[in-house]
Tab-separated table of C-alpha atoms in Angstrom:
chain	number	residue	atom	x	y	z
A	1	MET	CA	23.188	28.571	24.975
A	2	GLN	CA	25.558	26.120	23.308
A	3	VAL	CA	24.383	23.729	20.638
A	4	THR	CA	26.539	20.804	19.540
A	5	PHE	CA	25.555	18.960	16.383
A	6	ARG	CA	27.032	15.856	14.779
A	7	GLN	CA	25.817	13.958	11.732
A	8	SER	CA	27.366	10.571	11.022
A	9	GLY	CA	26.595	7.263	9.374
A	10	GLY	CA	24.665	6.927	6.158
A	11	SER	CA	26.088	4.554	3.571
A	12	THR	CA	29.058	6.900	3.246
A	13	GLY	CA	29.882	7.097	6.957
A	14	PHE	CA	30.924	10.737	6.633
A	15	VAL	CA	30.970	12.857	9.797
A	16	ARG	CA	29.906	16.495	9.792
A	17	GLY	CA	29.138	18.830	12.646
A	18	VAL	CA	29.192	22.246	14.234
A	19	ASP	CA	29.445	23.765	17.716
A	20	LEU	CA	27.435	26.958	18.086
A	21	ASP	CA	27.359	29.425	20.991
A	22	THR	CA	24.483	31.898	20.757
A	23	ALA	CA	26.588	34.531	22.534
A	24	ARG	CA	28.854	34.599	19.491
A	25	LEU	CA	26.184	34.688	16.818
A	26	ASP	CA	24.721	37.734	15.115
A	27	PRO	CA	21.261	38.669	16.429
A	28	ASP	CA	19.347	37.278	13.457
A	29	THR	CA	21.114	33.922	13.506
A	30	ARG	CA	20.851	33.732	17.302
A	31	GLY	CA	17.123	34.438	17.203
A	32	ARG	CA	16.576	31.846	14.500
A	33	LEU	CA	18.533	29.175	16.372
A	34	GLU	CA	16.777	29.893	19.686
A	35	HIS	CA	13.416	29.644	17.957
A	36	LEU	CA	14.305	26.353	16.286
A	37	VAL	CA	15.578	24.910	19.567
A	38	ALA	CA	12.421	26.030	21.388
A	39	THR	CA	10.128	24.474	18.786
A	40	SER	CA	12.176	21.284	18.441
A	41	GLY	CA	10.804	19.868	21.677
A	42	ILE	CA	14.157	18.386	22.603
A	43	GLU	CA	14.115	17.760	26.352
A	44	GLY	CA	15.939	15.449	28.706
A	45	GLU	CA	18.141	12.789	27.203
A	46	THR	CA	16.598	10.898	24.326
A	47	SER	CA	18.221	8.192	22.232
A	48	ARG	CA	16.313	6.114	19.726
A	49	PHE	CA	17.389	4.255	16.630
A	50	SER	CA	15.780	1.947	14.122
A	51	ASP	CA	16.376	-1.721	14.918
A	52	VAL	CA	16.176	-3.079	11.405
A	53	ALA	CA	17.319	-0.339	9.021
A	54	ARG	CA	20.961	-0.052	7.946
A	55	ASP	CA	22.957	2.915	6.618
A	56	LEU	CA	20.575	5.560	7.875
A	57	ARG	CA	22.178	8.865	8.815
A	58	GLN	CA	22.642	9.416	12.559
A	59	TYR	CA	22.106	12.719	14.343
A	60	GLU	CA	23.310	13.872	17.737
A	61	ILE	CA	22.246	17.221	19.187
A	62	VAL	CA	23.262	18.477	22.638
A	63	ILE	CA	21.782	21.736	23.952
A	64	LYS	CA	23.321	23.399	27.006
A	65	SER	CA	21.953	26.507	28.683
A	66	ASP	CA	22.226	28.019	32.156
A	67	ASP	CA	19.520	25.847	33.615
A	68	ARG	CA	19.430	22.686	31.536
A	69	VAL	CA	21.125	20.146	29.317
A	70	ALA	CA	19.071	18.323	26.728
A	71	SER	CA	20.136	15.872	24.062
A	72	LEU	CA	18.760	13.821	21.218
A	73	ALA	CA	20.427	10.953	19.389
A	74	CYS	CA	18.446	9.428	16.529
A	75	ASP	CA	18.492	8.443	12.866
A	76	ASP	CA	16.556	9.310	9.720
A	77	LYS	CA	13.749	6.961	10.635
A	78	THR	CA	13.360	8.058	14.268
A	79	LEU	CA	13.999	11.782	13.791
A	80	PRO	CA	10.948	13.685	15.095
A	81	LYS	CA	9.288	15.885	12.475
A	82	ARG	CA	9.516	19.018	14.609
A	83	VAL	CA	13.309	18.592	14.915
A	84	ARG	CA	13.861	18.571	11.151
A	85	PRO	CA	14.005	22.386	10.750
A	86	LEU	CA	16.705	22.528	13.433
A	87	ILE	CA	18.675	19.762	11.694
A	88	ARG	CA	18.398	21.646	8.410
A	89	PHE	CA	19.697	24.831	10.058
A	90	LEU	CA	22.572	23.051	11.756
A	91	ASN	CA	23.512	21.256	8.542
A	92	GLU	CA	23.798	24.621	6.799
A	93	HIS	CA	26.510	25.508	9.326
A	94	ALA	CA	28.151	22.087	9.545
A	95	GLU	CA	31.563	21.185	8.206
A	96	PRO	CA	33.490	17.929	7.859
A	97	MET	CA	34.822	16.783	11.202
A	98	THR	CA	37.166	14.201	12.583
A	99	PRO	CA	35.039	11.853	14.699
B	1	MET	CA	5.941	-27.975	14.014
B	2	LYS	CA	6.983	-24.913	12.105
B	3	THR	CA	4.662	-21.938	12.227
B	4	ASN	CA	4.004	-19.709	9.266
B	5	LEU	CA	4.696	-16.345	10.836
B	6	VAL	CA	3.509	-14.392	7.802
B	7	CYS	CA	0.035	-15.749	8.175
B	8	SER	CA	-0.035	-15.592	11.935
B	9	ILE	CA	-1.910	-12.923	13.822
B	10	LEU	CA	1.222	-11.840	15.611
B	11	PRO	CA	1.423	-8.055	15.802
B	12	PRO	CA	4.541	-6.370	14.438
B	13	TYR	CA	6.019	-5.615	17.869
B	14	ILE	CA	6.055	-9.311	18.715
B	15	LEU	CA	7.504	-10.171	15.325
B	16	GLU	CA	10.202	-7.565	15.909
B	17	ARG	CA	11.030	-9.158	19.251
B	18	LEU	CA	11.143	-12.595	17.649
B	19	ALA	CA	13.354	-11.144	14.936
B	20	ARG	CA	15.965	-10.523	17.625
B	21	SER	CA	15.712	-14.050	19.011
B	22	THR	CA	18.903	-15.958	19.676
B	23	ASP	CA	17.318	-18.931	17.896
B	24	PRO	CA	18.421	-18.555	14.258
B	25	ASP	CA	15.381	-20.369	12.877
B	26	ILE	CA	12.907	-18.212	14.806
B	27	ARG	CA	14.901	-15.115	13.914
B	28	ARG	CA	14.960	-15.999	10.222
B	29	ARG	CA	11.238	-16.735	10.085
B	30	ALA	CA	10.306	-13.594	11.992
B	31	ARG	CA	12.463	-11.425	9.764
B	32	ARG	CA	10.969	-12.964	6.678
B	33	ALA	CA	7.498	-12.372	8.091
B	34	LEU	CA	8.317	-8.743	8.798
B	35	ALA	CA	9.815	-8.242	5.375
B	36	GLU	CA	6.919	-9.917	3.621
B	37	ALA	CA	4.397	-8.008	5.714
B	38	GLU	CA	6.158	-4.788	4.837
B	39	GLY	CA	6.176	-5.792	1.200
B	40	TYR	CA	2.449	-6.431	1.256
B	41	ARG	CA	1.831	-3.134	2.978
B	42	LEU	CA	3.997	-1.308	0.481
B	43	ALA	CA	2.216	-2.878	-2.420
B	44	ARG	CA	-1.118	-1.967	-0.827
B	45	SER	CA	-2.445	-5.370	-1.574
B	46	LYS	CA	-4.505	-7.604	0.658
B	47	PRO	CA	-2.593	-9.899	2.986
B	48	VAL	CA	-2.172	-13.391	1.695
B	49	LEU	CA	-4.157	-15.669	3.944
B	50	GLY	CA	-2.962	-18.969	2.561
B	51	PRO	CA	0.226	-20.759	3.560
B	52	LEU	CA	3.573	-19.881	2.109
B	53	PRO	CA	4.546	-21.924	-0.935
B	54	ALA	CA	6.068	-25.218	0.092
B	55	ARG	CA	9.016	-24.559	-2.214
B	56	ALA	CA	10.832	-21.291	-2.526
B	57	PRO	CA	10.434	-19.565	-5.886
B	58	LYS	CA	13.430	-20.026	-8.152
B	59	GLY	CA	15.140	-17.206	-9.960
B	60	LYS	CA	15.236	-13.466	-9.609
B	61	ARG	CA	12.168	-11.498	-8.639
B	62	ARG	CA	12.868	-7.789	-8.865
B	63	ALA	CA	10.570	-4.812	-8.433
B	64	ILE	CA	11.757	-1.249	-8.985
B	65	TYR	CA	9.709	1.663	-7.701
B	66	ASP	CA	10.002	5.387	-8.348
B	67	ALA	CA	9.681	7.375	-5.123
B	68	GLY	CA	9.298	10.592	-7.117
B	69	GLY	CA	11.698	12.568	-4.936
B	70	LYS	CA	9.775	11.806	-1.753
B	71	ALA	CA	10.855	10.007	1.378
B	72	THR	CA	7.835	7.731	1.466
B	73	LEU	CA	8.599	4.242	0.195
B	74	PRO	CA	8.220	2.526	-2.113
B	75	GLY	CA	6.562	4.941	-4.589
B	76	HIS	CA	4.974	3.596	-7.768
B	77	LEU	CA	6.057	0.458	-9.573
B	78	VAL	CA	7.999	1.211	-12.759
B	79	ARG	CA	9.721	-2.049	-13.631
B	80	SER	CA	9.220	-5.635	-12.562
B	81	GLU	CA	10.912	-8.930	-13.369
B	82	GLY	CA	11.192	-9.606	-17.059
B	83	SER	CA	9.732	-6.308	-18.205
B	84	GLN	CA	11.407	-4.112	-20.807
B	85	MET	CA	13.984	-1.471	-20.062
B	86	ALA	CA	12.551	1.723	-18.647
B	87	PRO	CA	13.286	5.167	-20.104
B	88	ASP	CA	14.843	6.060	-16.735
B	89	VAL	CA	18.517	5.163	-16.267
B	90	ALA	CA	18.234	4.949	-12.461
B	91	VAL	CA	15.459	2.376	-12.767
B	92	ASN	CA	17.560	0.238	-15.100
B	93	GLU	CA	20.650	0.560	-12.923
B	94	ALA	CA	18.741	-0.600	-9.854
B	95	TYR	CA	17.231	-3.460	-11.860
B	96	ASP	CA	20.501	-4.564	-13.434
B	97	HIS	CA	22.715	-4.213	-10.362
B	98	SER	CA	20.265	-5.952	-8.044
B	99	GLY	CA	20.073	-8.728	-10.634
B	100	THR	CA	23.861	-9.008	-10.776
B	101	THR	CA	23.976	-9.182	-6.986
B	102	TYR	CA	21.327	-11.912	-6.971
B	103	ASP	CA	23.302	-13.842	-9.606
B	104	PHE	CA	26.522	-13.479	-7.632
B	105	TYR	CA	25.020	-14.949	-4.471
B	106	ALA	CA	23.224	-17.680	-6.439
B	107	LYS	CA	26.150	-18.785	-8.593
B	108	ILE	CA	28.987	-18.414	-6.104
B	109	PHE	CA	27.278	-19.411	-2.862
B	110	GLY	CA	24.110	-21.168	-4.011
B	111	ARG	CA	21.980	-18.629	-2.192
B	112	ASN	CA	18.437	-17.957	-3.417
B	113	SER	CA	18.000	-14.237	-2.695
B	114	LEU	CA	18.343	-12.422	0.605
B	115	ASP	CA	16.478	-14.960	2.691
B	116	ASP	CA	17.638	-17.975	0.645
B	117	GLU	CA	13.966	-18.556	-0.082
B	118	GLY	CA	13.530	-16.429	-3.186
B	119	MET	CA	12.546	-13.172	-1.527
B	120	LYS	CA	11.586	-10.414	-3.960
B	121	LEU	CA	14.220	-7.694	-4.315
B	122	VAL	CA	12.393	-4.395	-3.893
B	123	SER	CA	14.209	-1.163	-4.715
B	124	SER	CA	13.082	2.462	-4.775
B	125	VAL	CA	14.928	5.048	-6.836
B	126	HIS	CA	14.702	8.848	-6.815
B	127	VAL	CA	14.176	8.756	-3.073
B	128	GLY	CA	14.130	12.192	-1.461
B	129	ASP	CA	14.623	13.320	2.088
B	130	GLU	CA	11.875	14.696	4.297
B	131	ASP	CA	12.578	18.234	3.073
B	132	GLY	CA	11.998	17.240	-0.537
B	133	GLU	CA	15.666	17.441	-1.473
B	134	PRO	CA	17.342	14.607	-3.387
B	135	LEU	CA	18.654	12.066	-0.916
B	136	THR	CA	22.440	11.869	-0.647
B	137	ASN	CA	22.289	8.350	0.692
B	138	ALA	CA	21.373	4.737	0.025
B	139	TYR	CA	19.980	2.466	2.698
B	140	TRP	CA	18.277	-0.809	3.549
B	141	ASN	CA	15.118	-0.166	5.580
B	142	GLY	CA	14.692	-3.716	6.811
B	143	ALA	CA	12.529	-4.740	3.877
B	144	GLN	CA	13.819	-3.008	0.753
B	145	MET	CA	16.577	-0.840	-0.740
B	146	ALA	CA	16.313	2.928	-1.176
B	147	TYR	CA	18.530	5.038	-3.429
B	148	GLY	CA	18.869	8.803	-3.656
B	149	ASP	CA	19.973	10.834	-6.652
B	150	GLY	CA	22.676	12.772	-4.816
B	151	ASP	CA	23.098	16.527	-4.860
B	152	GLY	CA	25.036	16.697	-8.139
B	153	ARG	CA	27.773	18.644	-6.395
B	154	ILE	CA	29.409	15.972	-4.239
B	155	PHE	CA	27.235	12.942	-4.824
B	156	ARG	CA	25.858	11.426	-7.992
B	157	ARG	CA	23.064	8.893	-8.378
B	158	PHE	CA	23.619	6.110	-5.879
B	159	THR	CA	22.253	3.538	-8.341
B	160	ARG	CA	25.336	4.138	-10.514
B	161	SER	CA	27.414	1.953	-8.219
B	162	LEU	CA	27.235	-1.836	-8.391
B	163	ASP	CA	29.254	-2.145	-5.184
B	164	VAL	CA	26.905	0.201	-3.314
B	165	ILE	CA	23.886	-1.807	-4.454
B	166	GLY	CA	25.708	-5.018	-3.542
B	167	HIS	CA	26.453	-3.455	-0.153
B	168	GLU	CA	22.804	-2.601	0.547
B	169	LEU	CA	21.555	-5.999	-0.584
B	170	THR	CA	24.130	-7.672	1.625
B	171	HIS	CA	22.588	-5.883	4.594
B	172	GLY	CA	19.484	-7.800	3.615
B	173	VAL	CA	21.411	-11.089	3.484
B	174	GLU	CA	22.852	-10.317	6.904
B	175	SER	CA	19.418	-9.731	8.400
B	176	PHE	CA	18.577	-13.339	7.523
B	177	THR	CA	21.889	-14.808	8.659
B	178	SER	CA	24.150	-13.544	11.445
B	179	ASN	CA	21.992	-10.444	11.958
B	180	LEU	CA	24.954	-8.689	13.553
B	181	LEU	CA	23.805	-6.126	16.102
B	182	TYR	CA	24.154	-2.676	14.556
B	183	GLN	CA	26.230	-1.103	17.281
B	184	GLY	CA	29.895	-1.065	18.190
B	185	GLN	CA	32.105	-3.922	17.057
B	186	SER	CA	29.322	-6.206	15.824
B	187	GLY	CA	27.935	-3.233	13.897
B	188	ALA	CA	31.351	-2.631	12.346
B	189	LEU	CA	31.353	-6.272	11.253
B	190	ASN	CA	27.881	-5.744	9.809
B	191	GLU	CA	29.270	-2.914	7.682
B	192	HIS	CA	32.403	-4.925	6.933
B	193	PHE	CA	30.518	-7.849	5.415
B	194	ALA	CA	28.393	-5.429	3.373
B	195	ASP	CA	31.567	-3.856	1.977
B	196	VAL	CA	33.194	-7.242	1.324
B	197	PHE	CA	30.361	-8.654	-0.738
B	198	GLY	CA	29.552	-5.320	-2.377
B	199	VAL	CA	33.103	-5.159	-3.734
B	200	LEU	CA	33.176	-8.865	-4.578
B	201	VAL	CA	30.032	-8.526	-6.699
B	202	ARG	CA	31.799	-5.835	-8.702
B	203	GLN	CA	35.037	-7.818	-9.036
B	204	TRP	CA	33.059	-10.923	-10.069
B	205	LYS	CA	31.098	-8.976	-12.669
B	206	ARG	CA	34.336	-7.619	-14.132
B	207	GLY	CA	36.209	-10.912	-13.785
B	208	GLU	CA	39.039	-9.178	-11.943
B	209	PRO	CA	41.735	-11.089	-10.069
B	210	ALA	CA	42.449	-9.767	-6.590
B	211	SER	CA	45.876	-8.518	-7.601
B	212	GLU	CA	44.417	-6.185	-10.227
B	213	ALA	CA	41.126	-5.328	-8.580
B	214	SER	CA	40.130	-2.080	-6.969
B	215	TRP	CA	39.278	-2.237	-3.278
B	216	VAL	CA	37.682	1.201	-3.256
B	217	VAL	CA	33.999	1.390	-2.287
B	218	GLY	CA	31.617	3.926	-3.827
B	219	GLU	CA	33.833	5.486	-6.457
B	220	ASP	CA	30.870	5.802	-8.818
B	221	ILE	CA	28.653	7.785	-6.452
B	222	LEU	CA	31.098	10.668	-6.014
B	223	VAL	CA	31.544	13.600	-8.361
B	224	PRO	CA	35.220	13.204	-9.325
B	225	ALA	CA	37.706	15.482	-7.590
B	226	PRO	CA	41.438	15.238	-6.832
B	227	THR	CA	40.660	14.971	-3.109
B	228	ARG	CA	38.438	11.876	-3.294
B	229	ARG	CA	38.656	8.351	-4.759
B	230	GLY	CA	35.652	6.775	-3.080
B	231	ILE	CA	33.915	6.562	0.271
B	232	ARG	CA	36.152	3.804	1.680
B	233	ASP	CA	39.289	1.942	0.660
B	234	MET	CA	39.329	-1.619	1.975
B	235	GLU	CA	42.997	-2.166	1.214
B	236	ARG	CA	44.165	1.154	2.636
B	237	PRO	CA	41.540	2.397	5.095
B	238	GLY	CA	41.860	6.088	5.867
B	239	THR	CA	42.967	7.122	2.371
B	240	ALA	CA	39.765	7.222	0.282
B	241	PHE	CA	39.526	11.012	0.578
B	242	VAL	CA	42.019	13.514	1.911
B	243	ASN	CA	41.519	17.184	2.773
B	244	ASP	CA	38.323	17.242	0.787
B	245	PRO	CA	36.454	20.521	1.287
B	246	TYR	CA	33.169	18.706	1.878
B	247	LEU	CA	34.224	15.273	3.121
B	248	GLY	CA	37.335	16.122	5.126
B	249	THR	CA	39.826	13.289	5.492
B	250	ASP	CA	38.883	9.618	5.570
B	251	PRO	CA	38.727	8.707	9.295
B	252	GLN	CA	38.725	4.915	8.945
B	253	PRO	CA	41.320	3.139	11.099
B	254	ALA	CA	43.391	0.391	9.501
B	255	HIS	CA	44.577	-1.171	12.770
B	256	VAL	CA	43.000	-1.909	16.152
B	257	LYS	CA	45.406	0.497	17.859
B	258	ASP	CA	43.425	3.301	16.205
B	259	TYR	CA	39.997	1.820	17.034
B	260	TYR	CA	37.298	4.491	17.356
B	261	THR	CA	35.639	4.385	20.793
B	262	GLY	CA	33.201	7.315	20.531
B	263	LYS	CA	29.412	7.302	20.229
B	264	LEU	CA	29.002	8.669	16.708
B	265	ASP	CA	27.850	6.399	13.898
B	266	ARG	CA	26.400	3.859	16.375
B	267	GLY	CA	29.826	3.461	17.891
B	268	GLY	CA	31.731	3.780	14.629
B	269	VAL	CA	30.124	1.063	12.525
B	270	HIS	CA	31.303	2.727	9.279
B	271	LEU	CA	34.617	3.714	10.858
B	272	ASN	CA	35.957	0.594	12.542
B	273	SER	CA	34.855	-1.564	9.620
B	274	GLY	CA	38.140	-0.422	8.073
B	275	ILE	CA	40.003	-2.849	10.334
B	276	PRO	CA	38.366	-6.119	9.176
B	277	ASN	CA	38.074	-4.659	5.655
B	278	ARG	CA	41.855	-4.484	5.461
B	279	ALA	CA	42.178	-8.011	6.870
B	280	PHE	CA	39.929	-9.294	4.089
B	281	ALA	CA	41.674	-7.364	1.307
B	282	LEU	CA	45.051	-8.600	2.542
B	283	THR	CA	43.806	-12.186	2.690
B	284	ALA	CA	42.461	-11.985	-0.851
B	285	THR	CA	45.583	-10.414	-2.321
B	286	ARG	CA	47.883	-12.826	-0.463
B	287	LEU	CA	45.925	-15.780	-1.800
B	288	GLY	CA	45.897	-14.357	-5.310
B	289	GLY	CA	43.463	-15.504	-7.933
B	290	ARG	CA	39.872	-14.369	-7.776
B	291	ALA	CA	38.853	-13.026	-4.399
B	292	TRP	CA	35.353	-14.493	-4.370
B	293	GLU	CA	36.585	-18.059	-4.801
B	294	VAL	CA	38.502	-18.696	-1.580
B	295	ALA	CA	38.573	-15.553	0.567
B	296	GLY	CA	34.964	-14.769	-0.343
B	297	ARG	CA	33.883	-18.322	0.429
B	298	ILE	CA	35.592	-18.239	3.834
B	299	TRP	CA	33.945	-14.930	4.682
B	300	TYR	CA	30.517	-16.038	3.454
B	301	ASP	CA	30.647	-19.209	5.542
B	302	THR	CA	31.773	-17.078	8.475
B	303	LEU	CA	28.777	-14.797	8.038
B	304	LEU	CA	26.522	-17.842	8.363
B	305	GLN	CA	28.177	-18.934	11.601
B	306	LEU	CA	28.717	-15.750	13.588
B	307	SER	CA	26.540	-14.862	16.531
B	308	ASN	CA	24.725	-11.534	16.361
B	309	VAL	CA	27.014	-10.013	18.995
B	310	ALA	CA	30.273	-11.195	17.463
B	311	GLY	CA	33.317	-8.962	17.684
B	312	PHE	CA	36.471	-8.811	15.616
B	313	LEU	CA	38.205	-11.586	17.535
B	314	GLU	CA	35.324	-14.029	17.100
B	315	CYS	CA	35.162	-13.156	13.402
B	316	ALA	CA	38.903	-13.665	13.016
B	317	ARG	CA	38.792	-17.012	14.824
B	318	VAL	CA	35.922	-18.298	12.677
B	319	THR	CA	37.606	-17.223	9.437
B	320	PHE	CA	40.807	-18.904	10.609
B	321	ARG	CA	38.986	-22.131	11.456
B	322	LEU	CA	37.067	-22.191	8.173
B	323	ALA	CA	40.173	-21.347	6.162
B	324	LYS	CA	41.534	-24.770	7.142
B	325	LEU	CA	39.062	-26.275	4.672
B	326	HIS	CA	41.011	-24.511	1.904
B	327	GLY	CA	44.450	-25.684	3.001
B	328	ASP	CA	47.381	-24.556	5.072
B	329	VAL	CA	48.305	-21.710	2.736
B	330	ALA	CA	44.848	-20.201	3.019
B	331	GLN	CA	44.841	-20.571	6.784
B	332	GLN	CA	48.223	-18.907	7.081
B	333	ALA	CA	47.094	-16.048	4.833
B	334	VAL	CA	44.084	-15.473	7.064
B	335	ARG	CA	46.211	-15.551	10.211
B	336	ASP	CA	48.793	-13.151	8.791
B	337	SER	CA	46.157	-10.745	7.515
B	338	TRP	CA	44.396	-10.473	10.859
B	339	ALA	CA	47.778	-10.065	12.555
B	340	ALA	CA	48.532	-7.150	10.215
B	341	VAL	CA	45.556	-5.259	11.651
B	342	GLY	CA	46.430	-6.182	15.242
B	343	ILE	CA	44.289	-9.252	15.849
B	344	SER	CA	45.956	-12.550	16.792
B	345	VAL	CA	44.260	-15.869	16.170
């Protein structure tokens, strides 16, 4: 499974992200990531953003496995509660990126 | 006949649709209704059933709340208009800087608050994220401002910065004026105008002429380091931070040939804003004097005239047309500045 994560926006506009491949992770980290993906409920292709708020942070997660591709694009206001632990995990691994 | 949307029985989803109307009067009224309704909800008070005052209240009306490190807004009220200083520096910074921003718009442009009708300026400080960590952000939620305390490692208190507070309040002004769609090029203009007036509030407060002024945004919210000067540089986009271990290198383009076309950041609203930002900074420095007097006036009048889907070219054309009111020199400065970033008018 490959997980691509990008965080952008916020008042600062900084971009951070990480590309993870579970085949290259140690067993503990792999197990933790697979659990967080499974409990995140991310399915299909979902994109939702606040209409009226400005300078919220934006999140983009793409999950690819043998049998599916799922993605979520959202912001602080539309981020589902059950996705937050996954975002926290991915942010721990994220680094500054060129957009 | 004008309808009082605040006191109507319209549900929020209809108000939100009206708030996106192409009719500026309907849009303005719906947005005010939404903001006021949100304000009433936040204050947990009963809805006002009577009509709106016939005349807009005059003067500043500020309310500062302490979110107590939580994400839920607004928190509890800690300082309101005219009350004494609080023992909390963040509260006083939010109070003072929102007041300075109000004064700037009132004295320079004759604008009475965000909606030009005396809307209360509501701010929350010590806002946390959903995990209970200090927020490393500041934002406008459509009805009020929210400021985090930063992580102390990269970011400091966001209320420290007058230009950041001016930026967030300008998002409020925009929601009652052009209401630029927050996506792609119109979204980049939305961010651009917020940067312009955020920086102008600071320059005005300091009395700085354009030639001596800083065009860096957000210097005060960053923990100082040799690799960072701010979060954006309007005069030299792409140079605010370089090889920073946490921030990387400033990705803002300074010319349309480097325009960001990806999906991140709602299509690069904080990235491509570097292009018009540079056009404004160049205009102001070419004109000399104080940037809020001519360049700021042209840009403010432009903000009032743009459609909500305006792109860079429309913005450039309107600034060029309005610059004529300030003479041939001003118009030529505007033309040359847009040309320097790759946009011909």
